[in-house]
Each structure stands twice: as structure tokens, then as C-alpha cells.
Tab-separated table of C-alpha atoms in Angstrom:
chain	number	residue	atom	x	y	z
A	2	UNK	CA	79.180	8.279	20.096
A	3	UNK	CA	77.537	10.710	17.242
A	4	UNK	CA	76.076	7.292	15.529
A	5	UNK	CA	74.774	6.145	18.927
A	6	UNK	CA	73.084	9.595	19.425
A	7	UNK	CA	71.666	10.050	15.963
A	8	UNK	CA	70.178	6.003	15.927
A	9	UNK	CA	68.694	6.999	19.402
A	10	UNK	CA	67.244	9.878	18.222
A	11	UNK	CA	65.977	8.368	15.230
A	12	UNK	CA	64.703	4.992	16.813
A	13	UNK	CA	62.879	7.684	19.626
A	14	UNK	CA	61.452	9.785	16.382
A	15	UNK	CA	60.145	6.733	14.818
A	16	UNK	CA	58.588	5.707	18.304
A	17	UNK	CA	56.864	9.063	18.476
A	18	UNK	CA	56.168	8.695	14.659
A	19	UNK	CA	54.352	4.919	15.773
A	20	UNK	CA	52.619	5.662	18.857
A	21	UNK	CA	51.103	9.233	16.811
A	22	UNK	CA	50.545	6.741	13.894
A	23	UNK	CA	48.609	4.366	16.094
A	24	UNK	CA	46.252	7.367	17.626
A	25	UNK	CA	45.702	8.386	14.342
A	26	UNK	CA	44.518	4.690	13.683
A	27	UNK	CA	42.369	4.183	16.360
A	28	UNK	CA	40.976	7.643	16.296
A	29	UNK	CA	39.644	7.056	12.397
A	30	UNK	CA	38.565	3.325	13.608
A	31	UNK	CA	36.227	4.932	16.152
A	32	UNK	CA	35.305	7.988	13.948
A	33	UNK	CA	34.241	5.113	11.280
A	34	UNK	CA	32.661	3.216	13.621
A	35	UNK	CA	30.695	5.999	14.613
A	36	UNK	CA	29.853	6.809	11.293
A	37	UNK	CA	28.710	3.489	10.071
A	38	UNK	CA	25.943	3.940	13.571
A	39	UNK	CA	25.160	7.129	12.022
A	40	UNK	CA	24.533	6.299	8.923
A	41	UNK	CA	22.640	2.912	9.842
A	42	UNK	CA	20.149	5.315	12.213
A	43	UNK	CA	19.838	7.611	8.892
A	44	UNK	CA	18.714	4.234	7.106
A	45	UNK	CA	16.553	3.253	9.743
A	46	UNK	CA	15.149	6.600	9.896
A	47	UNK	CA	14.975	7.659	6.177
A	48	UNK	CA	12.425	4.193	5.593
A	49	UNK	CA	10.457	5.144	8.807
A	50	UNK	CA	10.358	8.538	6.614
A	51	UNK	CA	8.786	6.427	3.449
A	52	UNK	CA	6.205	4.232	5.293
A	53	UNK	CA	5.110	7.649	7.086
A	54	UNK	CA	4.486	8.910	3.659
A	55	UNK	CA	2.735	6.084	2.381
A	56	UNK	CA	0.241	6.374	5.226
A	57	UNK	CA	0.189	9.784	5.208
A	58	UNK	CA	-0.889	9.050	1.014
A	59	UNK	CA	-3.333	6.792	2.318
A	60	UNK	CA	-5.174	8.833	5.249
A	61	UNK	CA	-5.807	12.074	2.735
A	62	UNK	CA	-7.019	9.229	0.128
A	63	UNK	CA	-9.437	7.816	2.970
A	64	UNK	CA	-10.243	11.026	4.377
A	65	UNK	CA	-11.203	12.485	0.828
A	66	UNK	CA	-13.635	9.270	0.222
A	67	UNK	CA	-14.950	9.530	4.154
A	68	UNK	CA	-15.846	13.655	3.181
A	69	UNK	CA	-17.361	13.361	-0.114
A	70	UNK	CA	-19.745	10.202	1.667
A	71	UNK	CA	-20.508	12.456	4.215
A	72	UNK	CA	-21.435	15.113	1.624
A	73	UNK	CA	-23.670	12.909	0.029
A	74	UNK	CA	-25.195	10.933	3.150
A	75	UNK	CA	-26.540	14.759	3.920
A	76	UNK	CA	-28.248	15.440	0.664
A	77	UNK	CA	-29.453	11.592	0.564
A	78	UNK	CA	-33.033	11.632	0.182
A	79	UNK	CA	-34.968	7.909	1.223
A	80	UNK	CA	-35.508	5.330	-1.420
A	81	UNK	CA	-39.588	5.159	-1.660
A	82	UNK	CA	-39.348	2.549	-4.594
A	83	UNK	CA	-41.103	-0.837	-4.478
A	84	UNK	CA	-38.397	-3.490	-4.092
A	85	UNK	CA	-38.367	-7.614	-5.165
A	86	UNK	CA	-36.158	-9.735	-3.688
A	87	UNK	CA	-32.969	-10.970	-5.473
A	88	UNK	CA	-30.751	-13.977	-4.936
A	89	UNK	CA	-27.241	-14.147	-6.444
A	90	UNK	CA	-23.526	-14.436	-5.975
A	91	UNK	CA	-19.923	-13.124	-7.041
A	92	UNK	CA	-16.319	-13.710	-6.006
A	93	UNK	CA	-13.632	-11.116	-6.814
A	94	UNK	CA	-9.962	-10.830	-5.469
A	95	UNK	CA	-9.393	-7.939	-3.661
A	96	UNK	CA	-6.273	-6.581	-3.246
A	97	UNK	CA	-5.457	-4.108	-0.164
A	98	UNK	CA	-2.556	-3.513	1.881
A	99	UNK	CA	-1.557	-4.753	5.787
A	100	UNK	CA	0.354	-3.092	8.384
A	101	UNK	CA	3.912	-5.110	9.530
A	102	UNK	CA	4.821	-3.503	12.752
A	103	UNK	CA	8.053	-1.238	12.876
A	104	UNK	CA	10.109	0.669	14.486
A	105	UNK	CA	8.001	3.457	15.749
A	106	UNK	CA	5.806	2.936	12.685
A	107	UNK	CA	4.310	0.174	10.721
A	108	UNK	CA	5.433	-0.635	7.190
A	109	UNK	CA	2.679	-1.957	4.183
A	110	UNK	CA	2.969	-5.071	2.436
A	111	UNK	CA	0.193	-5.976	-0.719
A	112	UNK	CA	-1.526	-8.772	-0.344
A	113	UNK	CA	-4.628	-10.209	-1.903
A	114	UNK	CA	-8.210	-11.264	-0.783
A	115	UNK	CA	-11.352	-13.349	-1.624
A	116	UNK	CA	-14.381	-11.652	-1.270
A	117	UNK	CA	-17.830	-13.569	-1.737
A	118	UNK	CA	-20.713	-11.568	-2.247
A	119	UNK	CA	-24.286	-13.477	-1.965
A	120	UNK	CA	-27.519	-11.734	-2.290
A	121	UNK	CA	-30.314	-12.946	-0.067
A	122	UNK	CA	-34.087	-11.986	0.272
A	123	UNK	CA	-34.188	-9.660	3.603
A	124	UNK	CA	-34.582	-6.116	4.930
A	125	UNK	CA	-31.634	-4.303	3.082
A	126	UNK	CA	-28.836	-4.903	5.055
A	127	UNK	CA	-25.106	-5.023	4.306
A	128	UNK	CA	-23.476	-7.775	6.109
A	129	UNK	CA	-19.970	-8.353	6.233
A	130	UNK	CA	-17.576	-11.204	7.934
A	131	UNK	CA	-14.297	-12.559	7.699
A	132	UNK	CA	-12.343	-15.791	7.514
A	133	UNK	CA	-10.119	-16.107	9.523
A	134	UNK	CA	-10.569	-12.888	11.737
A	135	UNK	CA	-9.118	-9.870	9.541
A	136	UNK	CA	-9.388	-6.010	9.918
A	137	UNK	CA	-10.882	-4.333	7.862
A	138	UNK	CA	-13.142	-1.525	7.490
A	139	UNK	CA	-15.884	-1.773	4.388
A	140	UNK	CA	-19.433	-1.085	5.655
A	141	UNK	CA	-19.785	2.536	4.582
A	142	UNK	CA	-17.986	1.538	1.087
A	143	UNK	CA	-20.438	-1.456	0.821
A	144	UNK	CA	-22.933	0.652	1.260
A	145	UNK	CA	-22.253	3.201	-1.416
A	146	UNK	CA	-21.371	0.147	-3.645
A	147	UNK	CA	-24.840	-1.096	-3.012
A	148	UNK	CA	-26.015	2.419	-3.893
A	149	UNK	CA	-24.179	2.826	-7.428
A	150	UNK	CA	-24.790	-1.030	-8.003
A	151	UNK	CA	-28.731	-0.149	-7.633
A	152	UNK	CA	-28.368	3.135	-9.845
A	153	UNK	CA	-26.372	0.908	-13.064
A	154	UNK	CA	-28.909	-1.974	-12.745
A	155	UNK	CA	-31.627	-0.037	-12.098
A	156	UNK	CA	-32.681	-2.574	-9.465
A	157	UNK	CA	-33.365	-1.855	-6.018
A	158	UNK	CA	-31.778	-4.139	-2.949
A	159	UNK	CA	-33.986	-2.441	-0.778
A	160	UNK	CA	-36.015	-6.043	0.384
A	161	UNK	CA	-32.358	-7.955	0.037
A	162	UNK	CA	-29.581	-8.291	1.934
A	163	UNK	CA	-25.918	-8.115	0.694
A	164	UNK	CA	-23.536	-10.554	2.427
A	165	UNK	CA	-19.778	-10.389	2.198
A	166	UNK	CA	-17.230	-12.534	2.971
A	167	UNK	CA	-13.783	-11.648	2.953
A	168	UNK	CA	-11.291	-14.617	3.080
A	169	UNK	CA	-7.717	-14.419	3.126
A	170	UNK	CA	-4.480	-16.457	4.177
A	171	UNK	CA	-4.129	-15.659	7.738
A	172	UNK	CA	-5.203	-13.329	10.235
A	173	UNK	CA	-4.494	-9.549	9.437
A	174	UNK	CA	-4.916	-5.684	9.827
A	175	UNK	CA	-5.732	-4.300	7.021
A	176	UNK	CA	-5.317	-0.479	7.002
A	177	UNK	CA	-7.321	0.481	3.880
A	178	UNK	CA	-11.047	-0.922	3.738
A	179	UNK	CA	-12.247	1.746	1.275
A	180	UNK	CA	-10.064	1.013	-1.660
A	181	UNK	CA	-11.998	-1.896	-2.176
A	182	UNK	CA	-15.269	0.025	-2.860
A	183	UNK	CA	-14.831	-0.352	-6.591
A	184	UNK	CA	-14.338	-3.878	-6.899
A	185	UNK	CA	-17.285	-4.808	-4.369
A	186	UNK	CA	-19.614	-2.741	-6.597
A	187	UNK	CA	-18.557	-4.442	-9.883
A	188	UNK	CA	-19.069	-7.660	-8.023
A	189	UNK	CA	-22.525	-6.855	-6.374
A	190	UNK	CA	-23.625	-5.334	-9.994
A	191	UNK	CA	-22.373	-9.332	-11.081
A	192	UNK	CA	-24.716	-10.911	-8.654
A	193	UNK	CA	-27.332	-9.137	-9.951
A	194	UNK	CA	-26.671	-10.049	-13.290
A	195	UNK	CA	-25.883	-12.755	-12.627
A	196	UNK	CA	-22.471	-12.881	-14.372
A	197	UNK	CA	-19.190	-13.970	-13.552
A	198	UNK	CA	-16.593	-11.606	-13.125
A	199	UNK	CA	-13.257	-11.821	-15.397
A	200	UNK	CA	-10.550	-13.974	-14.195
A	201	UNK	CA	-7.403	-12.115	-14.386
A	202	UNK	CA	-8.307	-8.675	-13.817
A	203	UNK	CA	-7.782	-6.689	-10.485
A	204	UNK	CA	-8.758	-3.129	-9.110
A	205	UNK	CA	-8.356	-0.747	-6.697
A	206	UNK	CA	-9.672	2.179	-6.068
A	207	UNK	CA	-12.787	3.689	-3.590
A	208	UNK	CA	-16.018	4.138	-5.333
A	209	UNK	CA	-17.812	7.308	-4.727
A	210	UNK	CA	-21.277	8.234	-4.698
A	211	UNK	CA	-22.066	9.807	-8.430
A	212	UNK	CA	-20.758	5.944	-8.967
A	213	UNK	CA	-16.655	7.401	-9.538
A	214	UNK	CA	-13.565	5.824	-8.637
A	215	UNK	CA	-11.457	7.491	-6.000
A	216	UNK	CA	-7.495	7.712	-5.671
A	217	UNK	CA	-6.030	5.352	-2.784
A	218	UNK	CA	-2.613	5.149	-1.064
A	219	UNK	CA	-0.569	1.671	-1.383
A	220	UNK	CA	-0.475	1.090	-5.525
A	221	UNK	CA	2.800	0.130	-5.481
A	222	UNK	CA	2.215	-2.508	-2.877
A	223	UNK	CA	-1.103	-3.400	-4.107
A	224	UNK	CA	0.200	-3.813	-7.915
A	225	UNK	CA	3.127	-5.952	-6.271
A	226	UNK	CA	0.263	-8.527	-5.024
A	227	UNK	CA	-1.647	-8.625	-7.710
A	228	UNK	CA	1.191	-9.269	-10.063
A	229	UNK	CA	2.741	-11.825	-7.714
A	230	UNK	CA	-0.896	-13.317	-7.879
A	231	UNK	CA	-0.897	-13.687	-11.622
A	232	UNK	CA	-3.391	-10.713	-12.849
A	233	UNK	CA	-2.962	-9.930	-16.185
A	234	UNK	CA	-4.375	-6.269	-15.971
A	235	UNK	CA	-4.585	-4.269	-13.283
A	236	UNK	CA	-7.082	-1.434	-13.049
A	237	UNK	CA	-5.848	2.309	-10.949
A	238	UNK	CA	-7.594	5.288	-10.366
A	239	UNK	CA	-6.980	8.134	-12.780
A	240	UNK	CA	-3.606	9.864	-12.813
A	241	UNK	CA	-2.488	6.822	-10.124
A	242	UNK	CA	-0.552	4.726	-12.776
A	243	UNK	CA	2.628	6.345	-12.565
A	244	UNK	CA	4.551	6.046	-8.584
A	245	UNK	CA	7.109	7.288	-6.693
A	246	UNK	CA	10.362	4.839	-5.475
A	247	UNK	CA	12.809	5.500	-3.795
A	248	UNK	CA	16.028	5.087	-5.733
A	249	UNK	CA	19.397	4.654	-3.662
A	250	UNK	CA	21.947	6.597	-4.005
A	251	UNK	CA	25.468	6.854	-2.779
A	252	UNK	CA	27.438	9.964	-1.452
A	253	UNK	CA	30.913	9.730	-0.832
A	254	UNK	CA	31.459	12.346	1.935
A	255	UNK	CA	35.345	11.533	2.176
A	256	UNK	CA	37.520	8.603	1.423
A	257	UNK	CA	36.075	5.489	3.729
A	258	UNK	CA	33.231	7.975	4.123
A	259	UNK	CA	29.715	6.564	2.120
A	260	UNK	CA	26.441	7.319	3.042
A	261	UNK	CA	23.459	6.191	1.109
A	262	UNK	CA	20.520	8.280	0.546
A	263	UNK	CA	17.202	7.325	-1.057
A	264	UNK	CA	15.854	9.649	-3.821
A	265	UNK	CA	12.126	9.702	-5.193
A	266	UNK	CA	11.826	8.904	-8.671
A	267	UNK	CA	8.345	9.208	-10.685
A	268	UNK	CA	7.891	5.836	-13.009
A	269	UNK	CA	5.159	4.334	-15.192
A	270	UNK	CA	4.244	1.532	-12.258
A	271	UNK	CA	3.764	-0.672	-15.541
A	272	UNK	CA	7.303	-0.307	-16.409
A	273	UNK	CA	8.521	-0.873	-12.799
A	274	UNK	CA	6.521	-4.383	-12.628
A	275	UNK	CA	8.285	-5.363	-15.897
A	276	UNK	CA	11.489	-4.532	-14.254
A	277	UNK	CA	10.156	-7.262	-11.489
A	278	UNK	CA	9.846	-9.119	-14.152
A	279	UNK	CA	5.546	-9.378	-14.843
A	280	UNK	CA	3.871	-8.942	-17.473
A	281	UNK	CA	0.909	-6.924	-16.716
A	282	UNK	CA	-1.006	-4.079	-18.292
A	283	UNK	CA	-2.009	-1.088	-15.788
A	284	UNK	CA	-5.373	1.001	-16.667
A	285	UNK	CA	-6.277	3.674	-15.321
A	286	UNK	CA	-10.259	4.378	-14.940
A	287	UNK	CA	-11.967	7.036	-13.240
């Protein structure tokens, strides 16, 4: 009778022992589950996080260029010089950055252009299309190009008109026109030399009025397209060759428990394309 009592005690214990056992289990199973959610929303929101800081990078680059044109537009005094007309045409790749819709936000992605520039007898005008229909914003950086293109020459495009053609892949938004001052205004100085420019070699920066290259946002992406596009060197503004990445890194909060968190790390962006797996030198020039 003892026995019977003792096993039915001991088969009821190891009931309890089960059934506890089993809440135990499901309560961890839906505290994991909930964790993994958590932690996929912290992912989701730690890279909205990065692309809001790359186009945060980007505005204060564009809205520096925008304020020191402004600056000069108001001490700009008008050109009185006698003008001939001039004929001639460049291509140079420009590389920029587009916006791929998110959540919430928009990421950037590099990715590289044609532009054509032809000089044609006229009134002075900078002209600018597209093909197919792209984004972009470049008519007040064409026209400072056209100004520091006139002041290295020492000719005047006052009686010509500067056409550009920007032609890319497919249609696009790109959300950073003025980086591409500086290679428009080596190519426009090119068509008035009429000179080639160098295959292989691709820039970005804005160009400023005293004829200066200005920082820009995107250099990672932008040095990602050019590499991918075969450039051999690839030209920054000054103190723009070395970038912050986020670096992964896991956490173990408690066993079952990992969350990963990204961590900026400052690089040589040369370095990090060789890790990529290009060979490419990065200049800086100011």
C-alpha cells in the first residue's frame, strides 16, 4: 500500500515536474520569438539609422557648396570681355549616387554616368539633358564649372553655349547633382583644349568658385561604382579618403540571447576596396 502511495506520489510529482517543464518551454519559445522580432526591428532600424546619416553627410555637403555659390553669385561682378565663339567636345564618367526606396527612408547605391559636353557658338547658355529621363540637379554647378573653366583657359564662353548630356543605364533619381561639379569643369576645360580626357580616372567632388574642390556625401558608394566600373584611380576631396563602415558585431545578452549591433569603424577607403578585391589608387585633391 506504502509502494502504491509513494509511485503515486512520485508519478503525480513528475507530472507537476512535466507540465511546469513544458510552461517553462513554451514560455522561453515565445520570449525567443519575441526577441528574434525585436532584434530584426533593431536591424531594420539601426540601417534606416545609416542611410539617414549618409544623407544627412550629403545635405551639409550640398548645403555648404549651395552657401559658398550664393556668397559668390553676390559679389559676382558682369563679364564685360569680348568673347569668340568656340566649338568642341568631351566625355567623362561621372559617378554619383541614386536613391532605392526604403522603409521610411531611401538607401544610396553608386552608380556611374556618361556625360557629353559639346561647345557650340551661341549666347552663353548652359544646357543640360538626359538620356533616358534621370534626376539630377547640375545647372548652378555647370555654371560655376563654366566659370573656373573660363578663369584656367583664360577663354571666355560668353558667345558659346555649353551642352551636356548625361546618359546612363536606366531611368533614375539621382540625389547629388553637385558632386559632379569637378569633373564637368575638367571636361569643359578639355573641350576647350581640345584634349581628351584620361581613360581610367574618376572624380568626385563639387567645384567651388575660387576654382576648389568641395567635400560630398556618398564616397563609399561612389568609389564602389567606379571600382566595379574598372577605374584605376579615383580622385576625393581632401581629408575624404578615409570612411566610416559599419562593422557588425555580436552581443550575447544571455544564452540563446544574440543581438547584433553595427559599430563605425574609420578605414583608408583604398584599403577597404582592396578588401573587395580592386585594385585602385584613391587621391585626394583639393
Amino acid at each position: 500500500m506504502r509502494e502504491r502511495a509513494l509511485l503515486a506520489l512520485s508519478l503525480a510529482l513528475n507530472a507537476i515536474a512535466i507540465a511546469y517543464l513544458a510552461g517553462v518551454y513554451s514560455s522561453y519559445t515565445q520570449l525567443k520569438k519575441h526577441f528574434m522580432e525585436l532584434a530584426s526591428e533593431y536591424e531594420r532600424a539601426q540601417a534606416e539609422i545609416r542611410a539617414l546619416r549618409e544623407q544627412l553627410n550629403m545635405t551639409s555637403a550640398q548645403l555648404e557648396h549651395y552657401r559658398r555659390l550664393v556668397e559668390h553669385l553676390t559679389r559676382a561682378q558682369p563679364r564685360g570681355e569680348q568673347a569668340q565663339e568656340l566649338a568642341g567636345r568631351a566625355e567623362v564618367q561621372l559617378v554619383a549616387v541614386k536613391a532605392k526606396p526604403g522603409f521610411l527612408t531611401y538607401s544610396l547605391e553608386g552608380v556611374v554616368l556618361k556625360a557629353i559636353v559639346e561647345l557650340k557658338p551661341g549666347q552663353g547658355r548652359v544646357l543640360v539633358s538626359t538620356t533616358p529621363l534621370i534626376g539630377i540637379d547640375l545647372q548652378a554647378s555647370l555654371r560655376t564649372a563654366v566659370e573656373v573653366a573660363e578663369q584656367v583657359t583664360g577663354a571666355s564662353l560668353s558667345s558659346t553655349d555649353v551642352v551636356v548630356t548625361i546618359v546612363g543605364e536606366e531611368e533614375m533619381e539621382i540625389v547629388d547633382g553637385p558632386s559632379a561639379g569637378a569633373a564637368l569643369t575638367l571636361a569643359i576645360i578639355a573641350a576647350i583644349r581640345g584634349e581628351e580626357m584620361p581613360p581610367g580616372i574618376y572624380i568626385t567632388g563639387t567645384i567651388e568658385p575660387g576654382g576648389s574642390i568641395g567635400a560630398v556625401g556618398g564616397v563609399l558608394e561612389k568609389a564602389s561604382a567606379a571600382a566595379e566600373a574598372g577605374a584605376r584611380v579615383f580622385v576625393v576631396p581632401a581629408g575624404q579618403s578615409r570612411i566610416e563602415v559599419p562593422v557588425p558585431v555580436e552581443r550575447k545578452l544571455a544564452p540563446g540571447f544574440t543581438l547584433v549591433v553595427y559599430e563605425y569603424k574609420v578605414i583608408s577607403l583604398e584599403e577597404y576596396l582592396r578588401q573587395q578585391g580592386y585594385d585602385i589608387k584613391v587621391v585626394e585633391a583639393s
